[in-house]
Amino acid sequence: MRRNIVAGNWKMNELFPQADDLVNSIAEELHNYDTADVDVVVCPPFPYLELVSDVSEDGDFFTGAQNVSKFENGAYTGEVSATMLKSLGVDYCIVGHSERRKYFGETNQDIAQKIDRLLNEDITPIMCVGESLEERESGKYLEVIRTQIQEGIFHLSADDMQRCVIAYEPVWAIGTGHTASKEQAQEVHAFIRSLICEKYNDDVAQEVSILYGGSCNAKNAKDLFAMEDIDGGLIGGASLKSKDFIEIACSF
Ligand code: 13P
């Protein structure tokens, strides 16, 4: 059965001393709560992965990266491979975040390759999909999501599909304070699950955790996570405050 997951995406924030404080305070806070029914994941920038991975060894959380190279290893200046992530103890990796699609031209085909690299190293991909405001207002948002999913992840076998996590992050909700309503989010989550069911079968669809991201915070997380097809969250801004982040993780 699918897991509840709350992952914090720090994006390009915090200097090393603040990152050190933040991850240690997340670890301390987590000791005070029973989070047996949720996987908590901390996704710092690359330079802090070793720090987070070290702290997570004694903590009740997992380490995640925010990106990975689509290439294997070798002469690719500036890139970080899945094998490198694995050697640092990384368990999860975000792929295809809308900021990477928008600012770095990442395509669904790039994302498909990255997912393959991660699965080869037994790192769980958190594959992001989501529509822009224009796409939502034009009423074509489900078609946008369908294409992202079909081109980005449906090349996988049923066994590999069950090893992945999907995050629905409407672009218009990211960093804007305009959270999708629980009904809007549930509609898309149920749609994603129905796509997985059509392509594979219902057993596979029931195994895949689908997270919501976009201005998710300690106030709205409970309502969102109570929806049938919302299995947790991918948290940006609110993951930079340990108390808020833990409160979100305890919202099931
Ligand atoms: P915010 O929670 O800051 O809206 O960011 C969401 C996000 O992009 C997580 O990946």
Short mmCIF file of N, CA and C and ligand atoms in Angstrom, two decimals, residues 9 11 97 99 169 173-176 213-216 234-238, ligand 1:
data_model
loop_
_atom_site.label_atom_id
_atom_site.label_comp_id
_atom_site.label_asym_id
_atom_site.label_seq_id
_atom_site.Cartn_x
_atom_site.Cartn_y
_atom_site.Cartn_z
N ASN A 9 11.46 20.70 -0.07
CA ASN A 9 12.34 21.14 -1.15
C ASN A 9 12.91 22.51 -0.77
N LYS A 11 15.02 24.19 -2.26
CA LYS A 11 15.39 24.97 -3.46
C LYS A 11 16.78 25.57 -3.26
N HIS A 97 10.95 19.34 -11.76
CA HIS A 97 10.27 20.45 -11.10
C HIS A 97 10.00 21.55 -12.13
N GLU A 99 10.34 24.60 -12.02
CA GLU A 99 11.42 25.60 -12.12
C GLU A 99 12.54 25.09 -13.02
N GLU A 169 2.15 19.67 -8.82
CA GLU A 169 2.46 21.03 -8.37
C GLU A 169 1.97 22.03 -9.42
N ALA A 173 0.37 27.85 -8.17
CA ALA A 173 0.28 27.75 -6.70
C ALA A 173 1.65 27.79 -6.03
N ILE A 174 2.72 27.69 -6.84
CA ILE A 174 4.06 27.59 -6.25
C ILE A 174 4.58 28.96 -5.82
N GLY A 175 4.82 29.10 -4.52
CA GLY A 175 5.40 30.33 -3.99
C GLY A 175 4.49 31.54 -4.09
N THR A 176 3.21 31.33 -4.36
CA THR A 176 2.30 32.46 -4.57
C THR A 176 1.36 32.68 -3.39
N GLY A 213 1.94 19.80 -4.16
CA GLY A 213 2.87 20.89 -3.84
C GLY A 213 2.39 22.21 -4.40
N GLY A 214 2.62 23.28 -3.65
CA GLY A 214 2.21 24.62 -4.09
C GLY A 214 1.53 25.35 -2.95
N SER A 215 2.34 26.15 -2.23
CA SER A 215 1.83 26.92 -1.08
C SER A 215 1.14 26.03 -0.05
N CYS A 216 1.64 24.83 0.10
CA CYS A 216 1.14 23.93 1.15
C CYS A 216 1.81 24.36 2.46
N LEU A 234 4.82 18.05 -1.25
CA LEU A 234 6.17 18.51 -1.59
C LEU A 234 6.17 20.00 -1.22
N ILE A 235 6.96 20.31 -0.19
CA ILE A 235 6.83 21.60 0.48
C ILE A 235 8.03 22.49 0.16
N GLY A 236 7.78 23.71 -0.29
CA GLY A 236 8.86 24.65 -0.57
C GLY A 236 9.12 25.54 0.63
N GLY A 237 8.59 26.77 0.59
CA GLY A 237 8.85 27.78 1.62
C GLY A 237 8.69 27.28 3.04
N ALA A 238 7.62 26.56 3.30
CA ALA A 238 7.34 26.12 4.69
C ALA A 238 8.31 25.04 5.17
P1 13P B 1 6.04 26.47 -2.13
O1 13P B 1 5.63 25.51 -1.04
O2 13P B 1 7.01 27.51 -1.67
O3 13P B 1 4.86 27.04 -2.87
O4 13P B 1 6.86 25.60 -3.21
C1 13P B 1 6.32 24.41 -3.66
C2 13P B 1 7.35 23.70 -4.45
O5 13P B 1 7.73 24.13 -5.53
C3 13P B 1 7.94 22.48 -3.86
O6 13P B 1 8.70 21.78 -4.80
#
